[in-house]
CSV table of C-alpha atoms and ligand atoms in Angstrom, one decimal:
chain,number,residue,atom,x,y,z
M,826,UNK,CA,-59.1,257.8,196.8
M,827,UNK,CA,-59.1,255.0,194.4
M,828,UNK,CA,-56.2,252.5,194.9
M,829,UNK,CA,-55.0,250.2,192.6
M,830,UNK,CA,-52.4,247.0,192.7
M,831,UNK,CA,-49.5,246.8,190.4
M,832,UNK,CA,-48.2,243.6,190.2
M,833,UNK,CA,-44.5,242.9,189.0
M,834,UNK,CA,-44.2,239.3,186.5
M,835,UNK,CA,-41.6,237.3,187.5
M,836,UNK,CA,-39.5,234.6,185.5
M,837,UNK,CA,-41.7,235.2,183.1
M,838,UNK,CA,-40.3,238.1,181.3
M,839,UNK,CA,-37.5,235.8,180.4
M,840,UNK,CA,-39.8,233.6,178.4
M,841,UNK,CA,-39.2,235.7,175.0
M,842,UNK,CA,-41.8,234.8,172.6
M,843,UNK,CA,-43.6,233.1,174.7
M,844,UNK,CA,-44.0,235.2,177.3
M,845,UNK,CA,-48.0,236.7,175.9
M,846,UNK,CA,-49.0,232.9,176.5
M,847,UNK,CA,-47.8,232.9,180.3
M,848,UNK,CA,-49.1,236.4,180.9
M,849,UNK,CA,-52.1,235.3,179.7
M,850,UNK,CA,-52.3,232.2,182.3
M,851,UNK,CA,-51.5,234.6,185.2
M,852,UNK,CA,-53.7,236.7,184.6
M,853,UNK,CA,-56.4,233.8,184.4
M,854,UNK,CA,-55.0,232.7,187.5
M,855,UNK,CA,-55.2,236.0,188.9
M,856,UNK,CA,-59.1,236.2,188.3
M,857,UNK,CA,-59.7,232.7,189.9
M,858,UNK,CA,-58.1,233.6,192.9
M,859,UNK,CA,-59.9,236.8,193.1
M,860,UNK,CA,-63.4,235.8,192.0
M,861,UNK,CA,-64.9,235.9,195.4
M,862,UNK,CA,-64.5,239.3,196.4
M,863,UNK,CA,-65.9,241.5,193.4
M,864,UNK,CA,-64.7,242.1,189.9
M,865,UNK,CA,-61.6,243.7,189.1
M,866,UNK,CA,-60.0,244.7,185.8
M,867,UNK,CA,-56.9,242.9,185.2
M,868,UNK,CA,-54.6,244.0,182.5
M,869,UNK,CA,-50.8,244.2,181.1
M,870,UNK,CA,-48.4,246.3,179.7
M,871,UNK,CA,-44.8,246.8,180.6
M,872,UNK,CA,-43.8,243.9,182.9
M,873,UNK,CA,-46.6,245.5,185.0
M,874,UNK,CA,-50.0,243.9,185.6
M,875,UNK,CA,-52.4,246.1,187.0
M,876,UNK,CA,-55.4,244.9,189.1
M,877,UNK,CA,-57.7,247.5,189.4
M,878,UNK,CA,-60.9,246.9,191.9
M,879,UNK,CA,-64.1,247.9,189.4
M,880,UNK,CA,-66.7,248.1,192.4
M,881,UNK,CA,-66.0,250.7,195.6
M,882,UNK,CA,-66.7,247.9,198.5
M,883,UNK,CA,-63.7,245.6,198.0
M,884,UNK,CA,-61.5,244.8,200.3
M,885,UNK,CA,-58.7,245.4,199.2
M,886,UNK,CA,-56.2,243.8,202.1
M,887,UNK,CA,-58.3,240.3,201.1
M,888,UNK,CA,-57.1,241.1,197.2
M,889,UNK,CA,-53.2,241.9,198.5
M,890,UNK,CA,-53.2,238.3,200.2
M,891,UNK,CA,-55.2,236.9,197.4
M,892,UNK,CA,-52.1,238.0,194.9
M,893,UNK,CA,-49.3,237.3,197.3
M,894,UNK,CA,-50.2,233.4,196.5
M,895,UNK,CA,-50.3,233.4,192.6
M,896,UNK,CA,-47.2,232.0,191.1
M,897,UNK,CA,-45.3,234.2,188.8
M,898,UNK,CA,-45.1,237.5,190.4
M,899,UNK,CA,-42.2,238.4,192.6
M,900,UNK,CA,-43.4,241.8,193.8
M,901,UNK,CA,-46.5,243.7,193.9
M,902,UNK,CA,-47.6,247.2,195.5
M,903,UNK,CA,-51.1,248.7,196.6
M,904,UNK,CA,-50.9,252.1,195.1
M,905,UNK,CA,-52.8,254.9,194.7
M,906,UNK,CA,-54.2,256.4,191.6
M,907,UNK,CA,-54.1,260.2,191.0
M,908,UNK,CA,-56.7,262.0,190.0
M,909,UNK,CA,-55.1,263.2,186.7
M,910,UNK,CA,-51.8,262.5,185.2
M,911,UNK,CA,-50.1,266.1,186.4
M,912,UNK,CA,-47.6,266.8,188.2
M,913,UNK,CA,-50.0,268.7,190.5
M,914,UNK,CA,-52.1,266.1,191.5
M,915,UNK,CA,-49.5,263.9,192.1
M,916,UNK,CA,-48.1,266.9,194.6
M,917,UNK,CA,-51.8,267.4,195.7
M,918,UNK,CA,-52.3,263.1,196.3
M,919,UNK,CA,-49.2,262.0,198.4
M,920,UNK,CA,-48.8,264.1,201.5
M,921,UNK,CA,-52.8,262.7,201.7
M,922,UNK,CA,-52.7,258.9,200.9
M,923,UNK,CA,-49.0,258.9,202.9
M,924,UNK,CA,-49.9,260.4,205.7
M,925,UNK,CA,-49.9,257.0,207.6
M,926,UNK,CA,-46.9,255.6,207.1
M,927,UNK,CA,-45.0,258.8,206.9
M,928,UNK,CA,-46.4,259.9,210.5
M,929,UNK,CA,-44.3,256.9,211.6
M,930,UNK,CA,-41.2,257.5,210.5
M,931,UNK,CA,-38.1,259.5,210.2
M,932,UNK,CA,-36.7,259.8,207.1
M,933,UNK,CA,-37.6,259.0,203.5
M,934,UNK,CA,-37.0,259.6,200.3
M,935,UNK,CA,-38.8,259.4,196.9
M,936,UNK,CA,-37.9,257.9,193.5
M,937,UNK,CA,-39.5,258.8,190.6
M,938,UNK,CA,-40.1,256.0,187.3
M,939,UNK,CA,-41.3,258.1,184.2
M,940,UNK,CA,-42.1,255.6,182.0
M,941,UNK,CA,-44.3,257.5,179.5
M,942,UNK,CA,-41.8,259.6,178.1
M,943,UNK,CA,-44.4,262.4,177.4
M,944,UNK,CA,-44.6,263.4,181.0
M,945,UNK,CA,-43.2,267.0,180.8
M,946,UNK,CA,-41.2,266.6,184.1
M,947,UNK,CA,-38.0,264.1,184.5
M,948,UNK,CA,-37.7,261.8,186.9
M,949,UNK,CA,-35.1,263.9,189.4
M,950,UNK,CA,-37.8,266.5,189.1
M,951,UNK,CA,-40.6,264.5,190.2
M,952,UNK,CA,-38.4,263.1,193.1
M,953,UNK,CA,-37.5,266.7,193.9
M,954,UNK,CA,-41.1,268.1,193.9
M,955,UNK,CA,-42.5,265.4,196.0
M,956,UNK,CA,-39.8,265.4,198.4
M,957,UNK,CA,-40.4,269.1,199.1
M,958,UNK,CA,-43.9,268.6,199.3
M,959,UNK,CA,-43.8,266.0,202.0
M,960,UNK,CA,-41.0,267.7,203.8
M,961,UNK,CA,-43.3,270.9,203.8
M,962,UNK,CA,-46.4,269.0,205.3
M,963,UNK,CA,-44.8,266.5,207.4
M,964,UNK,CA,-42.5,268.8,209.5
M,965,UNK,CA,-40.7,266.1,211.6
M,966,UNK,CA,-39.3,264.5,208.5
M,967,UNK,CA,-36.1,264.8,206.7
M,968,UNK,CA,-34.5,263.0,203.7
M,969,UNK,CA,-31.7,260.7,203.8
M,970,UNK,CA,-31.0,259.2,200.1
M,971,UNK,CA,-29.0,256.5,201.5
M,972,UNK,CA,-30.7,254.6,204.4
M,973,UNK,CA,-34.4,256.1,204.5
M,974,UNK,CA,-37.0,254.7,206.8
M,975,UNK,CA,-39.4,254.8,204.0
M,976,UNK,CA,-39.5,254.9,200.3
M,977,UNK,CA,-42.1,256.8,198.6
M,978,UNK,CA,-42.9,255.4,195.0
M,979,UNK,CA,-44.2,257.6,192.3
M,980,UNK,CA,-44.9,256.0,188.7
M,981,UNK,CA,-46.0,258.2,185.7
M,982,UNK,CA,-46.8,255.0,183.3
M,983,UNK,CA,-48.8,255.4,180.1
M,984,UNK,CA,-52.0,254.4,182.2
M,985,UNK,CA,-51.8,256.7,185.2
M,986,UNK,CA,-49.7,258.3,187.5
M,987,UNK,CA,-49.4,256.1,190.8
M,988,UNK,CA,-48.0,257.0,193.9
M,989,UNK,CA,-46.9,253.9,196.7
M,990,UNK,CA,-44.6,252.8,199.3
M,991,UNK,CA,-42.9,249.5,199.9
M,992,UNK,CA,-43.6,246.7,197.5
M,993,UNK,CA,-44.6,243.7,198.8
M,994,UNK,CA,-43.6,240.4,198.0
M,995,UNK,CA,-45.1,238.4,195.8
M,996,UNK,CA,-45.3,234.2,195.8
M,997,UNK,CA,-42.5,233.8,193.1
M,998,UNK,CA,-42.2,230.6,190.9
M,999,UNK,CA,-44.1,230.5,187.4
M,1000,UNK,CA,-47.9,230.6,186.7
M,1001,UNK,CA,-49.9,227.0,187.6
M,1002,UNK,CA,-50.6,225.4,184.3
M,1003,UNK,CA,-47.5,226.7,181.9
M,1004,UNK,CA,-45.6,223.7,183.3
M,1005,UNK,CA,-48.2,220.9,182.5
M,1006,UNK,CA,-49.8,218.3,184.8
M,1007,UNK,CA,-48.9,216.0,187.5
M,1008,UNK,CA,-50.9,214.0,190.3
M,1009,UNK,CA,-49.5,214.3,193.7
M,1010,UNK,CA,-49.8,211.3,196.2
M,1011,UNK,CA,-51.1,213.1,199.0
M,1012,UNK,CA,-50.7,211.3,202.8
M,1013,UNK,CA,-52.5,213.9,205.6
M,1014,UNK,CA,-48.7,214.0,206.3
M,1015,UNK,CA,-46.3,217.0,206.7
M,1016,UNK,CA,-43.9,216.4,203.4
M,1017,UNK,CA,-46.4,215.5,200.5
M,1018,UNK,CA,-48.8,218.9,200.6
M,1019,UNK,CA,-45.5,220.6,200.9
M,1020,UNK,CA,-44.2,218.5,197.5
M,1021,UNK,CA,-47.7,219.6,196.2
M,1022,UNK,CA,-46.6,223.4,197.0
M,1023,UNK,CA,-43.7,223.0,195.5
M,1024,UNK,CA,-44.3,221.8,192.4
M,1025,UNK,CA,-47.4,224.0,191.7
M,1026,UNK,CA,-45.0,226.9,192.0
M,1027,UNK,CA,-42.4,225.6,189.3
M,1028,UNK,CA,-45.8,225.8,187.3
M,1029,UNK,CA,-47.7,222.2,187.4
M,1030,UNK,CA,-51.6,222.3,187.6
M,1031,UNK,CA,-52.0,219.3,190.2
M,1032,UNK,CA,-54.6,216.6,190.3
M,1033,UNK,CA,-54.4,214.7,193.6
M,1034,UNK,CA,-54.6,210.7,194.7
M,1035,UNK,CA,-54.8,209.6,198.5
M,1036,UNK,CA,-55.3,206.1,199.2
M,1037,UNK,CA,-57.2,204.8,202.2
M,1038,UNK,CA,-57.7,202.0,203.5
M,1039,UNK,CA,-61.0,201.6,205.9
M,1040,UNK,CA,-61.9,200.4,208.7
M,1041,UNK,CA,-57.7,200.5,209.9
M,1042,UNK,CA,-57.9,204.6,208.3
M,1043,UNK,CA,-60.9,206.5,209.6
M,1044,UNK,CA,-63.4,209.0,207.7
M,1045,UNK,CA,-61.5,211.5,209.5
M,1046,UNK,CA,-58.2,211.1,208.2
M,1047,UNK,CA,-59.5,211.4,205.0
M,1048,UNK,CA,-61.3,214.6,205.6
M,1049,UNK,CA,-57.5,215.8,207.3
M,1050,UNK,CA,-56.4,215.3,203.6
M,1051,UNK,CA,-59.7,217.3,202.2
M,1052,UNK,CA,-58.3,220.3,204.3
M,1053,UNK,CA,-54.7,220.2,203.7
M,1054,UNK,CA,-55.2,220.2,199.8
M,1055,UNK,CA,-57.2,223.1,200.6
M,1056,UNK,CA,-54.9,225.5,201.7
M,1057,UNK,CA,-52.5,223.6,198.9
M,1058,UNK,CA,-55.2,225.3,196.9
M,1059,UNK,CA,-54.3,228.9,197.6
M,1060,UNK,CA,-51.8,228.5,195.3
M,1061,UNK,CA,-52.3,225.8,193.6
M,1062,UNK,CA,-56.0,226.8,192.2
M,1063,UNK,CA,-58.7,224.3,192.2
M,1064,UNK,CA,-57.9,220.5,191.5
M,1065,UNK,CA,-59.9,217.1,191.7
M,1066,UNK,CA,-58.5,214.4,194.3
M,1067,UNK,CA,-59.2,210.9,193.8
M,1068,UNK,CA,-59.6,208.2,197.0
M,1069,UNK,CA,-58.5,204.6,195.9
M,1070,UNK,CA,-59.8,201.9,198.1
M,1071,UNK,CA,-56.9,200.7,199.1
M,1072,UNK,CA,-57.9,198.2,201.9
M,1073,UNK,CA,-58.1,194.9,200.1
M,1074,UNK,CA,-54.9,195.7,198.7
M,1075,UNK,CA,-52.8,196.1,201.6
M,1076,UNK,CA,-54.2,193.2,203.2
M,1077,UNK,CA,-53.5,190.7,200.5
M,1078,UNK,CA,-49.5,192.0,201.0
M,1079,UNK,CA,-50.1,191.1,204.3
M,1080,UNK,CA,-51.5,187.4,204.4
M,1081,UNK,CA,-49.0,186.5,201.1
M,1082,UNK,CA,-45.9,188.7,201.1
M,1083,UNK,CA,-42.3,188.5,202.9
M,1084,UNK,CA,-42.8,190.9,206.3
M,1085,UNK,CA,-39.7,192.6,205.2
M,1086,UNK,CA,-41.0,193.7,201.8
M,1087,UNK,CA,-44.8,194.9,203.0
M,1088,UNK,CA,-43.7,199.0,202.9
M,1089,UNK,CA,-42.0,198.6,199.7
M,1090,UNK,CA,-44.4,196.5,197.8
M,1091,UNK,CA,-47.4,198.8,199.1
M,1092,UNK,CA,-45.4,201.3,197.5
M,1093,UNK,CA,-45.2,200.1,194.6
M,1094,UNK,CA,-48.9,199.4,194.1
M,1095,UNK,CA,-49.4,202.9,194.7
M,1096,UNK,CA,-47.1,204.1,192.1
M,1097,UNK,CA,-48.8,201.4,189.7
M,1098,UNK,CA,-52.3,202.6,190.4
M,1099,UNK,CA,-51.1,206.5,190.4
M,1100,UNK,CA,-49.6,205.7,187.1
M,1101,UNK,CA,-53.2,204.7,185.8
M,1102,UNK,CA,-54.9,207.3,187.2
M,1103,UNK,CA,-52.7,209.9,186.4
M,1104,UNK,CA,-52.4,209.3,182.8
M,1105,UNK,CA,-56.4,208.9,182.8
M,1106,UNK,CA,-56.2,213.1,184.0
M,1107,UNK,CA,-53.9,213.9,181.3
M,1108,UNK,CA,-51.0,214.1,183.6
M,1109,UNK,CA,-48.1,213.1,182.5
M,1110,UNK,CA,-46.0,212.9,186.3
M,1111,UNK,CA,-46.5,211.4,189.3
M,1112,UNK,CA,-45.3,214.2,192.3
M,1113,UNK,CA,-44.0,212.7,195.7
M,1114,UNK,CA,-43.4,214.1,199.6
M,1115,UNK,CA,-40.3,211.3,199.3
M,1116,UNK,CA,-36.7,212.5,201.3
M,1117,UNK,CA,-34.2,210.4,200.6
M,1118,UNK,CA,-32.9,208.8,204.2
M,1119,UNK,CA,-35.8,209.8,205.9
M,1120,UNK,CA,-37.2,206.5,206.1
M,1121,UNK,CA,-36.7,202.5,205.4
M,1122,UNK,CA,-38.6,203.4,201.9
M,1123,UNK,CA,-36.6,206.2,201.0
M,1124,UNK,CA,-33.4,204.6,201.0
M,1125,UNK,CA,-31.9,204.7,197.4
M,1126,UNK,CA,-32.6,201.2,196.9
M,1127,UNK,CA,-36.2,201.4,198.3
M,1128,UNK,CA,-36.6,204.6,195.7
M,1129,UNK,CA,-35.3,202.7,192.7
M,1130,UNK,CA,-37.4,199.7,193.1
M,1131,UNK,CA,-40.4,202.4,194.1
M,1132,UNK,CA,-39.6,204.3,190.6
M,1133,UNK,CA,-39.7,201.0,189.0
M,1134,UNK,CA,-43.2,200.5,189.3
M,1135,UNK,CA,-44.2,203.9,188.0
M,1136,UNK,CA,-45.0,204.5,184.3
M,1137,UNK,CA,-44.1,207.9,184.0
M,1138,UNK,CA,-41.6,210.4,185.2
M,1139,UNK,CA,-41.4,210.6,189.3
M,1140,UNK,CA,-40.8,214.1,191.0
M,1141,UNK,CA,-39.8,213.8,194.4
M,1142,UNK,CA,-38.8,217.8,194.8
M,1143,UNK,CA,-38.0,217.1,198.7
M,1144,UNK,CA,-35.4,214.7,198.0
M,1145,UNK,CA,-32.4,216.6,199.1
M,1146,UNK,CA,-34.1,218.3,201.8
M,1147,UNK,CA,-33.8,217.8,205.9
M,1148,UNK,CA,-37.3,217.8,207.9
M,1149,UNK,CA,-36.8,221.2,209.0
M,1150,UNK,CA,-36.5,222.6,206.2
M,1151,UNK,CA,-39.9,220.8,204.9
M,1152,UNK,CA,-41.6,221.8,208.0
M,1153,UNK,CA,-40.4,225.2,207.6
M,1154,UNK,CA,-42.3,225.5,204.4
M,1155,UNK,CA,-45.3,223.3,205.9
M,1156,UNK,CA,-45.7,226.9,208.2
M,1157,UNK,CA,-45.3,229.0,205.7
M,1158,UNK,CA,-48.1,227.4,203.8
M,1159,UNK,CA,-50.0,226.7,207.0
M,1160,UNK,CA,-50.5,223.3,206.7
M,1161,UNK,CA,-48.6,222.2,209.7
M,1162,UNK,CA,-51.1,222.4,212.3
M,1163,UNK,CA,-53.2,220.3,210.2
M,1164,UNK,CA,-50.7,218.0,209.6
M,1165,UNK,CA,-49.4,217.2,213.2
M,1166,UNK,CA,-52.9,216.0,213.8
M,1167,UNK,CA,-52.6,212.3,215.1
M,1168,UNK,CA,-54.8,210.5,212.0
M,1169,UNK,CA,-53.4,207.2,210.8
M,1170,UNK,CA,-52.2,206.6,207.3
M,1171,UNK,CA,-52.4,203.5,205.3
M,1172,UNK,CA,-48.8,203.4,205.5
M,1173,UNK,CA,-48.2,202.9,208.9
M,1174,UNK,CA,-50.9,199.9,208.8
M,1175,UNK,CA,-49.4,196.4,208.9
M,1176,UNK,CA,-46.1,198.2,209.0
M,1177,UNK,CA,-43.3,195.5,208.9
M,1178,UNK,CA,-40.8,194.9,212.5
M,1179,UNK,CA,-37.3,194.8,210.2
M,1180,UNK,CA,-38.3,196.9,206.9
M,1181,UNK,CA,-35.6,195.7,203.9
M,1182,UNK,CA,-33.9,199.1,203.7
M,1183,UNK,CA,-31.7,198.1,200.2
M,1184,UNK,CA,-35.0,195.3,199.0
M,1185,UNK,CA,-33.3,194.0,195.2
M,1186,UNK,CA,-36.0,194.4,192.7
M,1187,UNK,CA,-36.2,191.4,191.1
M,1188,UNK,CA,-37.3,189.5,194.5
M,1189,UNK,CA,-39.9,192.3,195.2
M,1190,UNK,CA,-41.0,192.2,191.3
M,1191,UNK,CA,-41.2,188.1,192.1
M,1192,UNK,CA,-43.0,188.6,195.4
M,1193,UNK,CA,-45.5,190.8,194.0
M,1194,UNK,CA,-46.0,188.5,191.0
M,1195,UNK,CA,-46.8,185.1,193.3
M,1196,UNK,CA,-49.2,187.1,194.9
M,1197,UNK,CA,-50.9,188.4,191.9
M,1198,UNK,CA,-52.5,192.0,192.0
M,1199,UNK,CA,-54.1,192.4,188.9
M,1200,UNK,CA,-57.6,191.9,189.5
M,1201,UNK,CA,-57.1,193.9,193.3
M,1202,UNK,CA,-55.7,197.0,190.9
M,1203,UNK,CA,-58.3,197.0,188.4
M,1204,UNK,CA,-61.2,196.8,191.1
M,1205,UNK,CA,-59.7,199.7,193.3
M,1206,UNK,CA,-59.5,201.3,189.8
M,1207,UNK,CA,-63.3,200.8,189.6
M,1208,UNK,CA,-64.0,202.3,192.6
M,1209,UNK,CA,-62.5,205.4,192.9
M,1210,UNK,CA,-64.1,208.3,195.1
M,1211,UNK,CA,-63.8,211.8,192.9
M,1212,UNK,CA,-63.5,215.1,195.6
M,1213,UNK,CA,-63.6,218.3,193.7
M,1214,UNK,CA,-61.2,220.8,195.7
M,1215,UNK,CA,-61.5,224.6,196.1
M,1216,UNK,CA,-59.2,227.0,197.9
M,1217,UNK,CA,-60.0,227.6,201.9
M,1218,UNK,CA,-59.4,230.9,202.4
M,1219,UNK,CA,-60.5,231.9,205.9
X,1203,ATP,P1,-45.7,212.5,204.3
X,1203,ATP,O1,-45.4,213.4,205.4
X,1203,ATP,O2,-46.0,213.2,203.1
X,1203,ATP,O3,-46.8,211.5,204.8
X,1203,ATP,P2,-43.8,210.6,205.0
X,1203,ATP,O4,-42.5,211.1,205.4
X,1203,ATP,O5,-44.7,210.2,206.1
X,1203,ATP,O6,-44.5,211.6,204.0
X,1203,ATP,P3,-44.2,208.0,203.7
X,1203,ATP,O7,-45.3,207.8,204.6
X,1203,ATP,O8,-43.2,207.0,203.5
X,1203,ATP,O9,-43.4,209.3,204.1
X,1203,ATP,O10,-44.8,208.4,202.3
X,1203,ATP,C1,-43.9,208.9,201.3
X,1203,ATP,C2,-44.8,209.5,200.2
X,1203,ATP,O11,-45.7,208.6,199.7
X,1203,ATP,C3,-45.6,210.7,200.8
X,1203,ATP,O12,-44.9,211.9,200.8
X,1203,ATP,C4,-46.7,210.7,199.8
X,1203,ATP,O13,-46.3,211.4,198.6
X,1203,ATP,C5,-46.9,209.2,199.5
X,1203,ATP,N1,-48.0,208.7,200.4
X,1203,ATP,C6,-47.9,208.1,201.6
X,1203,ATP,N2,-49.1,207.8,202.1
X,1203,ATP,C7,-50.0,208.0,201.1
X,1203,ATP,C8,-51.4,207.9,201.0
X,1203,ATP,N3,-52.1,207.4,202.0
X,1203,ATP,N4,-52.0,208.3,199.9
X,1203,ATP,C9,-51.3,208.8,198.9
X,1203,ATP,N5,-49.9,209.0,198.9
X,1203,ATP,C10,-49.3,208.6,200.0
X,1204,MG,MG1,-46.7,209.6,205.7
C-alpha cells in the first residue's frame, strides 16, 4: 500500500497575501530536511501539504521525525492512499491498512472530510459506510461517537482519497528564513542552543559565533559546541558558526581592568565583535541564552550596559524564563546531555571574586577605553575560524 504524509501549515495560513511566499519556504525547508532519505514529491493545495515518498524503499518513520522538526506545521498524519478515488476502495483499504491499531482497541469512530465536492457520497455517508465496514471485520469493536479509543480519518481531497488515524504533532512556530537573520552567541551551555531553538522557530535562519579562548578552553569544548548546534540544526537547517580567538582579549581585561567589571566588560567585547560579524552575514540581530537574575551579568543593569555595546537589536528570548523551564526545552531538543558535559567556557576564565551586579555604564565605557581594544577587536576579527554546520540526525 502506498502511504503518504499530509502535513497541516500552521500560522501561516494567517499570512493573507503572503502566505504563497511562506509556503514556498516550507516546502524548501521540507526538502532539506528530507534530502537524505530519497526523493519525495512535495506539493500544496488547501492548507494541506502533501509529501509523497517517489521511490518504494523509504523509510518512512525517518521522514515522520524528519517533519515533526520543520517549523510551520502544527500537525501532520501518515496516511494511506487508496487505490482509486471510490467509495469502494476506500471500504476495500481500511479494515487492511487499520488492522493494527484497530486490533488494539475498543471503540472508534470515523469522520469523514469531503473536500472535493464531486465525490458522489456526503460526508455522514462515508463515516457510516466505513464504520460498518470495520465493525463487520473487526468483531470486538463498537462505536462510541463521544470518547472513542481511536479515530479513523478518511479524506476525499481533489488529489486522492486518504484514509488515517491520529495526527501527530507537528514542531509549530513559522518556517526558518521568513523571519530574517540573526547570529546566536553560542556557549556549549544549557540556555544559548535553547535561545537558538527558539528563535529559529519564530522563523530566523541562524548564523552562529562562539568565542574561545585557548589554552584556558580546550579543543574539546569547542567541538561540545560543534555538536550542540547540530541537533540545533534539526530545526534550525544548516548554518555557518564562526570561532573568534578570544584569548588575547580576555587577558588584556585581566592585567588592565577593575576585577569587579571583568564579566561585564568581556561581555561587552563580545557583543561588539558579534555586532561586526553579524552584520558581515547579513544579519541584522544578535540572539542571546541571557535570563534575567540568573547571574551577576544578567542583572538589569549588567543587561543595559551589555545592550550598550551591541549595534543592532539584542533578542534574549529566555529572559523571563526560570532554569527549569529552559532545561525542560534543553530535553526536548536533546541537547542536555551534551550540555551538562563539564567543558570550560571563556566566561568562567578569570571570573572576578565580587562581580558589580548594577556596574554604571559610563565607568565600564571609561574602563574599557583606558585599556584600549581596538587593535585586539580588529585582529580577532582577522582570525576567525569558519565551521560549516549540518543537521546530526542519528
Ligand atoms: P549558557 O548556558 O548559554 O552558557 P549561561 O547561563 O551560562 O548561558 P553566561 O555564561 O553568562 O550564561 O552567558 C550568557 C550568554 O552569553 C549565553 O547564553 C550566550 O548567549 C553568550 N555566551 C556565553 N559564553 C559564550 C561563548 N563562549 N561564546 C559565545 N557566546 C557566549
Ligand atoms: Mg555559560
Amino acid at each position: 500500500m502506498k502511504e503518504i504524509l499530509l502535513l497541516k501549515d500552521g500560522e501561516i495560513v494567517l499570512k493573507g497575501l503572503n502566505r504563497r511566499s511562506f509556503e514556498d519556504v516550507l516546502k524548501k525547508n521540507l526538502k532539506y530536511a528530507l534530502s537524505d532519505l530519497g526523493s519525495f514529491e512535495i506539493k500544496s493545495a488547501q492548507s494541506t501539504i502533501y509529501v509523497r515518498p517517489l521511490d518504494d524503499d523509504i523509510d518512512l518513520d525517518d521522514a515522520c521525525e524528519r517533519v515533526s522538526r520543520v517549523f510551520g506545521i502544527v500537525a501532520f498524519s501518515r496516511a494511506v492512499v487508496c487505490e482509486e478515488k471510490t467509495l469502494e476502495s476506500i471500504l476495500a483499504t481500511a479494515p487492511v491498512y487499520l488492522a493494527d491499531s484497530l486490533n488494539g482497541v475498543k471503540t472508534f469512530k470515523v469522520e469523514a472530510k469531503r473536500s472535493d465536492k464531486r465525490f458522489p457520497y456526503k460526508s455522514p455517508e462515508i463515516c457510516r459506510e466505513v464504520g460498518g465496514v470495520l465493525l463487520q471485520s473487526f468483531p470486538h469493536l463498537s462505536v462510541d461517537v463521544h470518547n472513542p479509543d481511536m479515530v479513523v480519518n478518511v479524506e476525499v481531497r481533489d488529489f486522492g482519497a486518504y484514509i488515517h488515524g491520529k495526527p501527530l504533532k507537528g514542531a509549530g512556530g513559522i518556517p526558518v528564513g521568513t523571519g530574517g537573520n540573526a547570529a546566536i552567541l553560542i556557549s556549549g551551555g544549557i540556555d544559548s542552543p535553547v535561545a537558538a531553538y527558539m528563535m529559529a522557530k519564530r522563523g530566523v535562519k541562524l548564523t552562529a559565533i562562539h568565542f574561545a579562548s585557548p589554552p584556558y578552553t580546550s579543543k574539546r569544548a569547542e567541538e561540545k559546541v560543534v555538536r550542540l548546534l547540530q541537533k540545533v540544526c534539526r530545526y534550525s537547517g544548516r548554518m555557518k558558526m564562526y570561532t573568534v580567538p578570544f584569548t588575547k582579549i580576555q587577558e588584556k581585561i585581566k592585567n588592565e581592568c577593575p576585577e569587579e567589571l571583568f564579566t561585564i566588560i568581556m561581555r561587552r567585547l563580545m557583543m561588539k565583535i558579534s555586532s561586526r560579524i553579524a552584520t558581515d552575514n547579513d544579519c541584522s540581530a544578535l540572539i542571546t541564552g541571557e535570563s534575567l537574575g540568573q547571574v551577576a551579568s544578567q542583572t538589569i543593569n549588567a543587561l543595559g550596559c551589555t545592550d550598550a555595546a551591541a549595534d543592532m537589536l539584542v533578542f534574549r528570548p529566555l529572559i523571563g524564563m526560570d532554569k527549569q523551564e529552559i532545561i525542560d526545552i534543553s530535553y526536548k531538543i536533546d541537547t542536555y546531555e551534551t550540555s551538562i558535559e563539564p567543558y570550560e567556557d571563556c566566561c568562567t576564565v578569570f571570573t572576578p571574586k565580587h562581580p558589580r551586579t548594577k556596574p554604571v555604564l559610563k565607568y565600564v565605557e571609561y574602563a574599557e577605553e583606558e585599556a584600549g581594544f581596538d587593535e585586539l577587536i580588529q585582529e580577532a576579527l582577522d582570525n576567525l575560524k569558519i565551521t560549516k554546520i549540518t543537521a546530526d540526525n542519528d
